[in-house]
Amino acid sequence: MRAIHHWLDGKETAGTSGRTADVYNPATGEVQGKVDLSSKAEMDAAIAAAAKAQVAWGATNPQRRARVMMKMVDLLNRDMDKMAEVLSSEHGKTFPDAKGDIQRGLEVIEYAIGAPQLLKGEFIDGAGPGIDMYSMRQPLGVVAAITPFNFPAMIPLWKLGPALASGNAVILKPSERDPSVPNMIAALFKEAGLPDGVLQVVHGDKEAVDAILDSEVIQAVGFVGSTPIAQYIYERAAATGKRAQCFGGAKNHMIIMPDADLDQAADALVGAGYGAAGERCMAISVAVPVGKETADKLIEKLVPRVEKLKVGPYTAGDDVDYGPVVTAAAKKNIERLVQSGVDQGADLVVDGRNFSLQGYENGFFVGPSLFDNVTPDMEIYKTEIFGPVLSTVRAESYEEALKLAMDHEYGNGTAIFTRDGDTARDFASRCNIGMVGINVPIPVPLAYFTFGGWKKSGFGDLNQHGPDAFRFYTRTKTVTSRWPSGIKEGAAFNFKAMD
Ligand code: NAD
């Protein structure tokens, strides 16, 4: 049985709380490791050590910090296969998808190499007689990242690149369900030249998170996970004066217009709905065909595609479209929700329950389910299922489809499939959703744009990665200076123009 410890002060460090959590192999259902769960005292000590280490790191010039990122890119590329193997074994996603998880994180580290440019302030000379004014971006100090199970490499790297390159120390509290890859990332950062203590990986559950939220040292919290926890963390972090950005769950709609290429739309829906077993915050979970003819044809095209999906362990290689879900509890919840859809009157066109795979009978596999004639009052429509389940809600018009997406409480991502530029442009402009795809089902912005949802999918200010991340992890200071100081004006009692 593997023991997964914290990563403190540059090395693996066994926890002292006496509490651990089971880490499963979701494909076999076996417990493959035990991860330490931090106590409040352990978390406080890790934070104090980070605060000490941050002083020198914050004073290191940005170009040197950028060199650590540069080296990190090489190391992530070097170890990608090794990390993807571990990632798949703890998460369950396919090997190519695990590599994608690391790749999309690596791209933010590449972006962070631009720190010297991104951290530049503004300057104006001659704002008044002998007066110059400039702004600078300074690190916050110690910041925390609390991350979900579904992207155990990408989301920690999204936080670490900008936060570290800006000169902060980071407490990373990864998901306790797949904790090994974050430790591997920390070891690579050390090899890349990051000083000990600047990145502390502290494993844990609510006790560790609450210690972060109540700490007076932590200056900012970046969270990604489910909406109830995002809201909880946002409120508790803000109550102690921390900067917080907390990204939550999703229910992403894809609108299919009558003029869309329906084969392309059906392929996109199958990939975006069932890829990674639907455990993506950008998964499409609702298809909204516009018009009866579009809906009938779309269902006709979807059914054989969904029935053909290959579900299996990551070890089966390219023969698998998606793997198991993360825990037995997740499987049970998904199957309960499918039953609720049936009970509430939706048409279950493909039933993925009671899926069993020879040799993997104890794995957490869920077959793909497809619903037609779902209505907005149903639990399967309102709830984020986070599993391989696609719901079809039929709309009579574009306006009805748009309203549907806009009225949903989540606003992470959305997509429209159409050949009509006017409709696509109108949709992108009017919808109240953070990320929009036009004939692109999963519109995850690249590293140099920003990622973030609206409504109940995101609390706080500024998005992840891109320029926003550098703003989130720095504070602006503005300096007004007068040289030569020999200019004599006498005492001034009123605000006035500088000229
Ligand atoms: P989760 O909310 O259960 O856990 C996220 C983190 O919060 C973990 O580190 C966990 O240890 C911690 N946590 C869990 N319960 C807690 C509690 N009661 N108090 C304090 N901390 C707690 O989420 P998950 O199941 O790991 O991830 C899936 C969710 O994340 C989905 O809802 C998905 O949509 C969302 N997600 C959102 C985005 C986004 O950018 N919006 C990206 C990825 C995942």
Tab-separated table of C-alpha atoms in Angstrom, residues 150-151 154-155 158 224-225 248-252 278-284 384 386 412-413 435 451:
chain	number	residue	atom	x	y	z
A	150	ASN	CA	-10.983	16.099	-12.084
A	151	PHE	CA	-7.809	17.840	-13.322
A	154	MET	CA	-3.887	21.108	-15.012
A	155	ILE	CA	-5.603	23.096	-12.301
A	158	TRP	CA	-2.874	26.942	-13.617
A	224	VAL	CA	-11.831	25.221	-8.065
A	225	GLY	CA	-14.480	22.621	-7.247
A	248	GLY	CA	-17.729	26.143	-9.191
A	249	GLY	CA	-19.855	23.656	-11.077
A	250	ALA	CA	-21.508	23.807	-14.450
A	251	LYS	CA	-24.361	22.723	-16.698
A	252	ASN	CA	-23.172	23.542	-20.176
A	278	GLY	CA	-18.455	13.601	-18.234
A	279	GLU	CA	-16.228	14.633	-15.315
A	280	ARG	CA	-15.243	17.977	-16.834
A	281	CYS	CA	-16.544	21.362	-15.797
A	282	MET	CA	-16.656	22.191	-19.515
A	283	ALA	CA	-18.475	18.982	-20.505
A	284	ILE	CA	-21.629	19.516	-22.524
A	384	GLU	CA	-24.717	18.992	-12.314
A	386	PHE	CA	-20.788	15.084	-13.500
A	412	ASN	CA	-19.498	28.232	-17.122
A	413	GLY	CA	-19.416	27.307	-20.823
A	435	MET	CA	-16.927	30.857	-22.228
A	451	PHE	CA	-10.758	30.986	-17.965
